[in-house]
PDB file of C-alpha atoms in Angstrom:
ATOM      1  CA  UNK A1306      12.508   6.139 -48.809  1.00 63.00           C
ATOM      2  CA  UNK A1307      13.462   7.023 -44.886  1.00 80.00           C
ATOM      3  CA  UNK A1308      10.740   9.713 -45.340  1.00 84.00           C
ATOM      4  CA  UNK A1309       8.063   7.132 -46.639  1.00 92.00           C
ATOM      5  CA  UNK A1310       9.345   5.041 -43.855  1.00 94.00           C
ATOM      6  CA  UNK A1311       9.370   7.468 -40.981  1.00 96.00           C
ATOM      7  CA  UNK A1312       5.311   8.537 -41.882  1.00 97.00           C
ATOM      8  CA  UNK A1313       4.894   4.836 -41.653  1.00 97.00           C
ATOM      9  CA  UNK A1314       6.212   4.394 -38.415  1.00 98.00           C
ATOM     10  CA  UNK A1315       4.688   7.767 -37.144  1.00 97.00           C
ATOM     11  CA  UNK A1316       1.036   6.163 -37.982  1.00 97.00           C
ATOM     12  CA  UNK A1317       1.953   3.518 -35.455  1.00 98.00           C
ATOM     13  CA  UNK A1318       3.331   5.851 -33.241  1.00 98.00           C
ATOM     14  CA  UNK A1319      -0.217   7.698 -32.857  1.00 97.00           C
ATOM     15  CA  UNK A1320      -2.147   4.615 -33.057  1.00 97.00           C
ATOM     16  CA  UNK A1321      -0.101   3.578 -29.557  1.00 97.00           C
ATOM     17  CA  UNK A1322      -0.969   7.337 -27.989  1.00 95.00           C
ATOM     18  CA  UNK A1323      -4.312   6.855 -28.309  1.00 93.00           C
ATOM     19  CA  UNK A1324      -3.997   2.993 -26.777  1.00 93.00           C
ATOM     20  CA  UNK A1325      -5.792   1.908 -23.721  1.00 90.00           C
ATOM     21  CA  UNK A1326      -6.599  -1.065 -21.495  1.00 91.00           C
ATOM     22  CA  UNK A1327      -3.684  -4.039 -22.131  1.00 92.00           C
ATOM     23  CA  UNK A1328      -4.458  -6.562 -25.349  1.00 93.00           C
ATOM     24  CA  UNK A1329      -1.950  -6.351 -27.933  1.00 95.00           C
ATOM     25  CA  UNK A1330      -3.886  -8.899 -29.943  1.00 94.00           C
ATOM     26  CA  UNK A1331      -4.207  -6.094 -32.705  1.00 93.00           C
ATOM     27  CA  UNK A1332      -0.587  -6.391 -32.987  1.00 96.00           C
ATOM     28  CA  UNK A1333      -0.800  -9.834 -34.965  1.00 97.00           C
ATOM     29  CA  UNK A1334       2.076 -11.176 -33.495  1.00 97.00           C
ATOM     30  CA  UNK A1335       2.587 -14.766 -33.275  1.00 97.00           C
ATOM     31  CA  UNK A1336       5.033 -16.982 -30.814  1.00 96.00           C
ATOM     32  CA  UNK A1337       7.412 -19.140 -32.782  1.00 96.00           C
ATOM     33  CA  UNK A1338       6.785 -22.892 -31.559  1.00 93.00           C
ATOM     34  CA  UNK A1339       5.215 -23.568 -28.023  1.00 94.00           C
ATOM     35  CA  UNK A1340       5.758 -22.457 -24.672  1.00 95.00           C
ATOM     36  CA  UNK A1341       5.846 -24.765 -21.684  1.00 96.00           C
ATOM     37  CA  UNK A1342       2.656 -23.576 -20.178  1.00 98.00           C
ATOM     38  CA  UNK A1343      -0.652 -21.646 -20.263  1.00 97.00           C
ATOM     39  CA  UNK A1344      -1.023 -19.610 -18.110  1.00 97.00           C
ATOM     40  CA  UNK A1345      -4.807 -19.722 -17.932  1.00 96.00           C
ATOM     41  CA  UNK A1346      -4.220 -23.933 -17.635  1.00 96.00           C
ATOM     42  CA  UNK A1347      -1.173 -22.783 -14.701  1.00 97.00           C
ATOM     43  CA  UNK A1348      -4.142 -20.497 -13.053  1.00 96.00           C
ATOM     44  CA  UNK A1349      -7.162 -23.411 -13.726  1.00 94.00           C
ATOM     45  CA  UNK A1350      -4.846 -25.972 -12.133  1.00 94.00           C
ATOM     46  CA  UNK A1351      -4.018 -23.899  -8.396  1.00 91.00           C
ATOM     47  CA  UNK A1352      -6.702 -22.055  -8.600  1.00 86.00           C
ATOM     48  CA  UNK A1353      -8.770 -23.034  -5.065  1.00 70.00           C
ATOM     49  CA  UNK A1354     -11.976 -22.833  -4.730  1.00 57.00           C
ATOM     50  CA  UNK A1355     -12.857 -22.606  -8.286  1.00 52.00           C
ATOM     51  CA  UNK A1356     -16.109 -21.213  -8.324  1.00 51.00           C
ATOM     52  CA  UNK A1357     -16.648 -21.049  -4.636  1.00 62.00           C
ATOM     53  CA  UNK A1358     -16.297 -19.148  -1.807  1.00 75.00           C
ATOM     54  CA  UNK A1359     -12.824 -17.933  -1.689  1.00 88.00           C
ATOM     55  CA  UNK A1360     -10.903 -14.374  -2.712  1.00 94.00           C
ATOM     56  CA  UNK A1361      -8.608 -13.795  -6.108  1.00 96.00           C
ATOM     57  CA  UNK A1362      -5.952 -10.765  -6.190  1.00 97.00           C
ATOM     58  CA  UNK A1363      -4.773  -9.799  -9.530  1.00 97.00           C
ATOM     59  CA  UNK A1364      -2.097  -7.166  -9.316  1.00 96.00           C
ATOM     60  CA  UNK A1365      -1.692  -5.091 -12.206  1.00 94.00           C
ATOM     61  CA  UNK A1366      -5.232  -6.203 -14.229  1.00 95.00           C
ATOM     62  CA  UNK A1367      -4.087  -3.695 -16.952  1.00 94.00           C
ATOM     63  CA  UNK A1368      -7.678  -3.086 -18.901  1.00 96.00           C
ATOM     64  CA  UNK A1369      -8.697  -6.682 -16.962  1.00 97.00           C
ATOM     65  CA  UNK A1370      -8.949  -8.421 -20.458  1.00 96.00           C
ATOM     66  CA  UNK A1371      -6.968 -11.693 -19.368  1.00 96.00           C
ATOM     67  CA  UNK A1372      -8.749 -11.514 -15.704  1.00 97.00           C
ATOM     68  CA  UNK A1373     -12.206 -11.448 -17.715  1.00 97.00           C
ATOM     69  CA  UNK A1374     -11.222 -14.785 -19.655  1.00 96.00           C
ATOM     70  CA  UNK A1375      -9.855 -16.595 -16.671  1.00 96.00           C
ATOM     71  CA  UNK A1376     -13.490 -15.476 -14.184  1.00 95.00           C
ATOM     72  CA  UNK A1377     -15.006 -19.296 -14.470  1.00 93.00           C
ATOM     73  CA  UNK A1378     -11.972 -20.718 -12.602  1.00 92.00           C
ATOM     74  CA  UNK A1379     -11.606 -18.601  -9.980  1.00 94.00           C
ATOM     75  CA  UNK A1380     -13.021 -17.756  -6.204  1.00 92.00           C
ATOM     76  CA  UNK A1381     -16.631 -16.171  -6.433  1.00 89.00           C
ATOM     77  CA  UNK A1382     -14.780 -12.935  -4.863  1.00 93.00           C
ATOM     78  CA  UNK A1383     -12.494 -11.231  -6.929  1.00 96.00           C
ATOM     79  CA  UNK A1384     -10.091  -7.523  -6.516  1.00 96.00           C
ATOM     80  CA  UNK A1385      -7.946  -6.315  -9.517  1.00 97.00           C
ATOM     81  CA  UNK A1386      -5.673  -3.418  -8.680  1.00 95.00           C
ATOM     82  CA  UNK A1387      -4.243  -1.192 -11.173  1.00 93.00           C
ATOM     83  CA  UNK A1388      -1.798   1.367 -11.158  1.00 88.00           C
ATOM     84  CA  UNK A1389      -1.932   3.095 -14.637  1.00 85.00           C
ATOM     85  CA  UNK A1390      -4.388   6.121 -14.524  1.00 87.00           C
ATOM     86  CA  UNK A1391      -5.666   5.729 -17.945  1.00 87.00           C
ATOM     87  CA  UNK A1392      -6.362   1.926 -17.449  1.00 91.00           C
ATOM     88  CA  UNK A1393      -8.308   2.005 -14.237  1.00 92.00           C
ATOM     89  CA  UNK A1394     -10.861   3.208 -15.686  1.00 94.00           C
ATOM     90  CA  UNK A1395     -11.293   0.910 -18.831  1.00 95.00           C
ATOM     91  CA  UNK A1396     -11.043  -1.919 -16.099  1.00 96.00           C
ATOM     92  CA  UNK A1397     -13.609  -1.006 -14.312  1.00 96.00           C
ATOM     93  CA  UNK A1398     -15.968  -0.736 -16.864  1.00 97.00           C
ATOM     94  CA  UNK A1399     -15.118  -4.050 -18.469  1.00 97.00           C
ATOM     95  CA  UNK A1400     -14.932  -5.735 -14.621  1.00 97.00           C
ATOM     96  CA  UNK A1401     -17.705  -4.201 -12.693  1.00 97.00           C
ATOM     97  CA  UNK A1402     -20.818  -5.766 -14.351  1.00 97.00           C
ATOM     98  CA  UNK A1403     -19.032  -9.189 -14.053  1.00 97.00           C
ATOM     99  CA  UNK A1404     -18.810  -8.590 -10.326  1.00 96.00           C
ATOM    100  CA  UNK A1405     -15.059  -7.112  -9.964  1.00 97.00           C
ATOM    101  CA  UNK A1406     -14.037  -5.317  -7.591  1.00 96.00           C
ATOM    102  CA  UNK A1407     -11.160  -2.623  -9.375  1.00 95.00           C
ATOM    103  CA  UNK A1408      -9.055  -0.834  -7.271  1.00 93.00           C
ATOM    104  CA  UNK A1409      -7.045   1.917  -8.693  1.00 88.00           C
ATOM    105  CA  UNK A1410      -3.465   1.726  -6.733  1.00 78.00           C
ATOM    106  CA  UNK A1411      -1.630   5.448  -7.129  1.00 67.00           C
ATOM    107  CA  UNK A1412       1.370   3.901  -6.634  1.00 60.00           C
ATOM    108  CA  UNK A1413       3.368   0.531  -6.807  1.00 59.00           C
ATOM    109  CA  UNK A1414       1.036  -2.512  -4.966  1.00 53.00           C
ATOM    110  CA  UNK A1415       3.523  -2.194  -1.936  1.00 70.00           C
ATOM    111  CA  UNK A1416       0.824  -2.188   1.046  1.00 82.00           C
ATOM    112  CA  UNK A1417      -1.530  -4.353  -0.690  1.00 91.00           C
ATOM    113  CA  UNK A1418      -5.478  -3.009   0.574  1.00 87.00           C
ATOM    114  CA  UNK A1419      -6.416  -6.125   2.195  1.00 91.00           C
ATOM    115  CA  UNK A1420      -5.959  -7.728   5.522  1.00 93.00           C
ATOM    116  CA  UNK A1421      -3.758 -10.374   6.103  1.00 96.00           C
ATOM    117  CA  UNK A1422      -4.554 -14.254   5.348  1.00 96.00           C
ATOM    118  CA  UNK A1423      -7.631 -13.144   3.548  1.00 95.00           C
ATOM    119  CA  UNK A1424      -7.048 -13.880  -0.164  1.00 96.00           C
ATOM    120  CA  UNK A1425      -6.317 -17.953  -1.800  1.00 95.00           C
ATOM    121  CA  UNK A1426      -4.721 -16.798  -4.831  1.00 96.00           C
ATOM    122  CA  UNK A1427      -2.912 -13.853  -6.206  1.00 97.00           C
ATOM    123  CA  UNK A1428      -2.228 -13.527 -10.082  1.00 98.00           C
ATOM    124  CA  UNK A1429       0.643 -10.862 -10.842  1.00 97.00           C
ATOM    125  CA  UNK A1430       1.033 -11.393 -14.768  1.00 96.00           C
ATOM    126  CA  UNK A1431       3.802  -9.175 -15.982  1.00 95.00           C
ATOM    127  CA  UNK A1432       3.486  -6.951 -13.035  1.00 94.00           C
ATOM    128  CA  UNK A1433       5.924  -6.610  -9.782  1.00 93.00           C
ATOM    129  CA  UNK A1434       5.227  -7.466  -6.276  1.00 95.00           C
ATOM    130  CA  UNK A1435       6.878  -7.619  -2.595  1.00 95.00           C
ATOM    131  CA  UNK A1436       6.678 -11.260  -1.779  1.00 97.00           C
ATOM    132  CA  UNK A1437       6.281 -10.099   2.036  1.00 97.00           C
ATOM    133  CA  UNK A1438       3.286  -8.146   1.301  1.00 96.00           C
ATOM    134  CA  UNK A1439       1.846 -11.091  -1.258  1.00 97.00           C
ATOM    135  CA  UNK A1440       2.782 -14.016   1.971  1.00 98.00           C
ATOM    136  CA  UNK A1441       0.978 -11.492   4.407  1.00 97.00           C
ATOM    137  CA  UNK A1442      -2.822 -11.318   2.544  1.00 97.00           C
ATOM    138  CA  UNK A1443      -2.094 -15.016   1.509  1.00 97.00           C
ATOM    139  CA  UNK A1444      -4.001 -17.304   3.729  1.00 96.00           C
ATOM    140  CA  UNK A1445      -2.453 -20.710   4.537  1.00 96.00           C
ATOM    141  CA  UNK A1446      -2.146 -22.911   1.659  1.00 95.00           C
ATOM    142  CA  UNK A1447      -2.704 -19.943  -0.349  1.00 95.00           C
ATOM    143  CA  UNK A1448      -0.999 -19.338  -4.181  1.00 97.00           C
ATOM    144  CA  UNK A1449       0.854 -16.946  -5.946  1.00 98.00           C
ATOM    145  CA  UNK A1450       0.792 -17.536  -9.762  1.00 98.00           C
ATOM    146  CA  UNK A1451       2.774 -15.318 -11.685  1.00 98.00           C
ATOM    147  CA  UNK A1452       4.246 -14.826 -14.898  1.00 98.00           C
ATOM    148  CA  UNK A1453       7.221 -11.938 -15.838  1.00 97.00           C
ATOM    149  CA  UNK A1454       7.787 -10.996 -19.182  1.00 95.00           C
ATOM    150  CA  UNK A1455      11.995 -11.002 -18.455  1.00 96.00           C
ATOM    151  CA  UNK A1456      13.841 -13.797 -17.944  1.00 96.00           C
ATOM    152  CA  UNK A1457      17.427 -14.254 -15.974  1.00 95.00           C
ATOM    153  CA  UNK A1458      19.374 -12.761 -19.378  1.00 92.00           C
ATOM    154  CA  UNK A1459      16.625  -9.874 -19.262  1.00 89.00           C
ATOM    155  CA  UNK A1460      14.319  -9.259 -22.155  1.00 91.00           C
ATOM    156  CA  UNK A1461      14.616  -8.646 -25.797  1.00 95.00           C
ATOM    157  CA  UNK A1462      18.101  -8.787 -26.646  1.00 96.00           C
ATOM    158  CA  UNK A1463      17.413  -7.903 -30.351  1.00 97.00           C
ATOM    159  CA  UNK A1464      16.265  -4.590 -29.196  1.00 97.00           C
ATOM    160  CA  UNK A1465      18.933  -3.990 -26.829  1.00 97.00           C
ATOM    161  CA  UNK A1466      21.470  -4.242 -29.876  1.00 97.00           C
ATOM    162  CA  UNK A1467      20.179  -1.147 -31.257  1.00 98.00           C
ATOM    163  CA  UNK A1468      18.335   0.831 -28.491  1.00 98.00           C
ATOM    164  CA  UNK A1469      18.836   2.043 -24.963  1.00 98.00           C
ATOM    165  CA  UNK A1470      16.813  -0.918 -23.493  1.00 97.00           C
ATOM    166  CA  UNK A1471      16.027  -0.920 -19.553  1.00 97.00           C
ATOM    167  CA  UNK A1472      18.349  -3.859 -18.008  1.00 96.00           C
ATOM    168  CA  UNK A1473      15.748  -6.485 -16.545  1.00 95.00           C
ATOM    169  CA  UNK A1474      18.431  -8.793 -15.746  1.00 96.00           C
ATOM    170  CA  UNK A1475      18.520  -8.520 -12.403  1.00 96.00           C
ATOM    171  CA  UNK A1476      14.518  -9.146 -11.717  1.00 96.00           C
ATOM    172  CA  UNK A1477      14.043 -12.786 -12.156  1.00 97.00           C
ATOM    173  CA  UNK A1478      17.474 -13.422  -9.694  1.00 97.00           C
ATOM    174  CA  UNK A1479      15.837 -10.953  -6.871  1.00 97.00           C
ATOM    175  CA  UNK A1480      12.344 -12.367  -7.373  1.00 98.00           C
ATOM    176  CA  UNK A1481      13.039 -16.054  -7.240  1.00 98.00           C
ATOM    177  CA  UNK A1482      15.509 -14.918  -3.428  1.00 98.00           C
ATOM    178  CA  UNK A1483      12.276 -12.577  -2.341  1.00 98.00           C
ATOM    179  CA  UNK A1484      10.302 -15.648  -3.049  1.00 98.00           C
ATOM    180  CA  UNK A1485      12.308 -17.804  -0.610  1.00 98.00           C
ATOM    181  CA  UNK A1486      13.081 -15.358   2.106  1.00 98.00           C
ATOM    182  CA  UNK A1487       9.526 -14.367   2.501  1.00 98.00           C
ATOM    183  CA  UNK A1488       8.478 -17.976   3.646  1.00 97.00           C
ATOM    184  CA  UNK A1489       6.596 -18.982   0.248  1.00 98.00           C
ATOM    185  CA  UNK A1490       7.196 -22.753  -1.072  1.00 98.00           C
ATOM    186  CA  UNK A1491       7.758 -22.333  -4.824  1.00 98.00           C
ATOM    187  CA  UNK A1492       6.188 -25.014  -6.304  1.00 98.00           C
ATOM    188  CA  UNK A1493       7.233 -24.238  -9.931  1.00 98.00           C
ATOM    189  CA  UNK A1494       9.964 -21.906 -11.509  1.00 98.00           C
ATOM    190  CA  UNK A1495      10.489 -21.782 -14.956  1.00 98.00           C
ATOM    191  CA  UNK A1496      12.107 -20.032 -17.598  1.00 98.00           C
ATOM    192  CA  UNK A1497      11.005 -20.007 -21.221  1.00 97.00           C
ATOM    193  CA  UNK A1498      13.541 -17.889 -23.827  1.00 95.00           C
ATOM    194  CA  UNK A1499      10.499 -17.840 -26.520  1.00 94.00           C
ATOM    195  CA  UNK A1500      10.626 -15.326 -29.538  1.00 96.00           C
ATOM    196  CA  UNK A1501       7.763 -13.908 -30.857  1.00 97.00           C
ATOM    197  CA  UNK A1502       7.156 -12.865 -34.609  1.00 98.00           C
ATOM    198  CA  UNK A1503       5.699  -9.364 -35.229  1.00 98.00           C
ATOM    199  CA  UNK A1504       4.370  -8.844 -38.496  1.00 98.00           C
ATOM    200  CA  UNK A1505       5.986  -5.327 -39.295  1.00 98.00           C
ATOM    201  CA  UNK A1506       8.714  -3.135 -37.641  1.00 98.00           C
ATOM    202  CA  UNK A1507       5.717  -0.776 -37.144  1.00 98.00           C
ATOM    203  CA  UNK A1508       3.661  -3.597 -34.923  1.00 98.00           C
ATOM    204  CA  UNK A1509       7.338  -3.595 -33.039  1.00 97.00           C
ATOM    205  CA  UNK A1510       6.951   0.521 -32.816  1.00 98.00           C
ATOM    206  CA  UNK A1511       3.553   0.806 -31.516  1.00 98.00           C
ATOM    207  CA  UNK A1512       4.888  -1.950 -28.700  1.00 97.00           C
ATOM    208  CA  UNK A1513       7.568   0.549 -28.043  1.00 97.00           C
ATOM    209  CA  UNK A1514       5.566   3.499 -27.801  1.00 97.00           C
ATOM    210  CA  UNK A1515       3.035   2.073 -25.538  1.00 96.00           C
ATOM    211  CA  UNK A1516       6.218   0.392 -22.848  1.00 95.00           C
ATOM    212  CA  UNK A1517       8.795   3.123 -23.032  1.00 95.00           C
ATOM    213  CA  UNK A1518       8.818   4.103 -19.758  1.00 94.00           C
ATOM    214  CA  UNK A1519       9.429   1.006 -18.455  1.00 93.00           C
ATOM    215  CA  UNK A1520      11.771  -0.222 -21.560  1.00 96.00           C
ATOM    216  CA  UNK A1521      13.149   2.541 -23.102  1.00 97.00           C
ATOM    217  CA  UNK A1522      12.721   6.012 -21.040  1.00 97.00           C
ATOM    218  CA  UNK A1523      14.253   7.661 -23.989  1.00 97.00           C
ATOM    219  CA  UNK A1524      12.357   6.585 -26.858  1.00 97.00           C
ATOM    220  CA  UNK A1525      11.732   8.850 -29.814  1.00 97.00           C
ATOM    221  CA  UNK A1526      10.607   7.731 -33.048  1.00 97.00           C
ATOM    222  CA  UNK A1527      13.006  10.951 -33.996  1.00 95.00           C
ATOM    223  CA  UNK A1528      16.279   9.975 -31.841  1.00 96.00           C
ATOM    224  CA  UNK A1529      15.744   6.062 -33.201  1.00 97.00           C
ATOM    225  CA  UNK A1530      14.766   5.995 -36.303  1.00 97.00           C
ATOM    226  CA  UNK A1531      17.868   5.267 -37.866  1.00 96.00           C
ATOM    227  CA  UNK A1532      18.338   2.342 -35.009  1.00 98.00           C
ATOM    228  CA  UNK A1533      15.105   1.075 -35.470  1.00 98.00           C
ATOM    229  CA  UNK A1534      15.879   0.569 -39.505  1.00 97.00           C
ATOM    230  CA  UNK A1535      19.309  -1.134 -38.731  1.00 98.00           C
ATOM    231  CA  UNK A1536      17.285  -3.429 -36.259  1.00 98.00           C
ATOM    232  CA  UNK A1537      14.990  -4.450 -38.924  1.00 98.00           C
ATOM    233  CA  UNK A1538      17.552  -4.950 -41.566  1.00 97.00           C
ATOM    234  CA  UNK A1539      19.499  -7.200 -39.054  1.00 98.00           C
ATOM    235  CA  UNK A1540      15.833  -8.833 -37.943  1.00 98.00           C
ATOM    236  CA  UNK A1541      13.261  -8.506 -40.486  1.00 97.00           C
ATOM    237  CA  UNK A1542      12.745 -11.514 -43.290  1.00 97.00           C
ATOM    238  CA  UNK A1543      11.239 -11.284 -46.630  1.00 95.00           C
ATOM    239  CA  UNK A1544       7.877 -10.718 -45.810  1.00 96.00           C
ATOM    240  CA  UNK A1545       8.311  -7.425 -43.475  1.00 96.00           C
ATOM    241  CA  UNK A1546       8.393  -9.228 -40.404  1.00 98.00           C
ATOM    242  CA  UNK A1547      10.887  -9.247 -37.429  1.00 98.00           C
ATOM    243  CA  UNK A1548      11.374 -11.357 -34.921  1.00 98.00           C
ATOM    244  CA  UNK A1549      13.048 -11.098 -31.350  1.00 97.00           C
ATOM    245  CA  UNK A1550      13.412 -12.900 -28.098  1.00 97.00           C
ATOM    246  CA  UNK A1551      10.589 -12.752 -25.544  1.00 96.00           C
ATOM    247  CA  UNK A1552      11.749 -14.591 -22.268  1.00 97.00           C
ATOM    248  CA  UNK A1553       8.955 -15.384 -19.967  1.00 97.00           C
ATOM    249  CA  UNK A1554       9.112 -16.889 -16.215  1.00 98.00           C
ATOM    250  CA  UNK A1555       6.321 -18.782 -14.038  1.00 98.00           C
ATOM    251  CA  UNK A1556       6.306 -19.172 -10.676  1.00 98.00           C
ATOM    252  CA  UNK A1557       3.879 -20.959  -8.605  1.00 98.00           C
ATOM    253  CA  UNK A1558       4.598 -20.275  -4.622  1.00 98.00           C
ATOM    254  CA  UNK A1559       2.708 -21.110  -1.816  1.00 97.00           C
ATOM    255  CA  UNK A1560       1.961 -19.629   1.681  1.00 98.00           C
ATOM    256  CA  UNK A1561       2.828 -23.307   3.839  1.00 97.00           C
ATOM    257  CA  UNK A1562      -0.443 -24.681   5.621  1.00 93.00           C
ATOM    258  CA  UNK A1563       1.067 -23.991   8.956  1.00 85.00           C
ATOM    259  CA  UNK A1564       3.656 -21.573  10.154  1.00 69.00           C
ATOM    260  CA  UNK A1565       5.932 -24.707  11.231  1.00 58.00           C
ATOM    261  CA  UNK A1566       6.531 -25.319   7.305  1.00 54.00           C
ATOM    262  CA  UNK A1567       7.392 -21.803   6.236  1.00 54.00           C
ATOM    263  CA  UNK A1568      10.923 -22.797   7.657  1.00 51.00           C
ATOM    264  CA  UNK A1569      13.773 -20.152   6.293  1.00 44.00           C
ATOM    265  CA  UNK A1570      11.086 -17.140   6.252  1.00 51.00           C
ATOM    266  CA  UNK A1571      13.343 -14.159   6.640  1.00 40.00           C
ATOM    267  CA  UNK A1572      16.255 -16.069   4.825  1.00 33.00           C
ATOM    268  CA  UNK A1573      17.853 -14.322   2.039  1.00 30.00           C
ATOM    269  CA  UNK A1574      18.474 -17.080  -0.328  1.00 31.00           C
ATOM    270  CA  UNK A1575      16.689 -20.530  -1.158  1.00 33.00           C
ATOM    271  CA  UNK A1576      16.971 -23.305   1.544  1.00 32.00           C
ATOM    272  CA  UNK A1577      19.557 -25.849   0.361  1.00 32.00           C
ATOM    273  CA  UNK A1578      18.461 -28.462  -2.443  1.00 32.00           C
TER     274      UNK A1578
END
């Protein structure tokens, strides 16, 4: 039976090597009850400029599949960086005709490659960013709109029972403080502890596989099997599904209108109240 069960896994193991671009649609899985917000309603609703004259960021585009559905409400100029080698590519090719410009960054979007106050509204969804360096190509009234897949308890706690998860605790804390102390009004910060139904423990593998580095550096199919198992014994229901936790945060922060209103900028915690 564990052999039968390990070949099944291992399918979805080199399904997730050969994965590109970053839609997990093929998945199947399915968020139990609503969240909050849509993002592509959060993005719609600050978006300036819609269709105008105006400049989008979006950090970490991935293969630019949600950038692509979210084109008819944003600024007529538009720059998706990302950092993943075998991604940039795929990007490009899905962006370019549809007037994108892709950037591939080599490294982490620290220096951001565009002059200051020159951009109305960066998108960061589920990537990281240095609030300084997001304030800085912001112009004045410009947005940030972004939404982390972590929340303040970190990020699949299931998993974390049985595996060597990455600790994301910390990220939501630091980012909502960066947010402040870089001069940017948040406008809206919220927290949403959602779980998400995958239909098989494989579905749950090939998520793995794809991630690691970031939330498992020492996943093996091999080393975890026997985890993985207890996980979906623990997990799983009748039907071959399991289901874990999948925090999510928004923030929408703003570069003030004038410098007079950025107030604490350099402060290393929220202004009071």
């Amino acid at each position: 039976m564990t052999r039968d069960r390990r070949a099944e896994l291992q399918g979805w193991v080199e399904r997730a090597r050969a994965f590109t671009g970053w839609s997990f649609a093929e998945l199947g899985a399915t968020e139990v009850g609503p969240r909050p917000w849509d993002y592509a309603e959060v993005v719609r609703e600050h978006s300036p400029r819609a269709d105008g004259e105006g400049v989008a960021l979006d950090l970490g585009t991935g293969g630019g599949e949600q950038l692509a559905a979210l084109l008819p409400v944003l600024p007529r100029r538009v720059v998706a960086l990302e950092q993943w080698p075998p991604n940039a590519p795929v990007a490009r090719a899905r962006l370019a005709p549809l007037g994108v410009e892709v950037v591939h960054a080599a490294t982490e979007p620290c220096a951001l490659p565009l002059r200051g106050a020159s951009v109305d509204v960066v998108l960061a969804r589920h990537e990281s960013f240095e609030a300084d360096e997001v304030y800085r190509v912001l112009r004045p009234g410009g947005v940030l709109i972004t939404q982390q897949a972590c929340g303040s308890a970190g990020s699949w706690p299931e998993l974390a029972e049985f595996l060597p998860m990455t600790d994301w605790s910390h990220v939501i804390p630091e980012m909502r403080s960066a947010l402040h102390a870089a001069g940017l009004q948040v406008l809206r910060d919220q927290e949403h502890a959602g779980r998400t139904r995958y239909p098989s423990l494989g579905a749950l593998v090939f998520l793995l596989q794809v991630t690691h580095v970031w939330e498992c550096p020492t996943f093996s199919l091999d080393r975890h099997l026997g985890a993985l198992l207890a996980l979906e014994a623990r997990y799983g229901d009748y039907e071959g599904a399991v289901t874990v936790t999948e925090p999510r945060t928004l923030f929408v922060a703003r570069r003030p209108a004038t410098e007079a209103a950025a107030g604490h900028r350099g402060s290393t915690a929220p202004p009071d109240g």
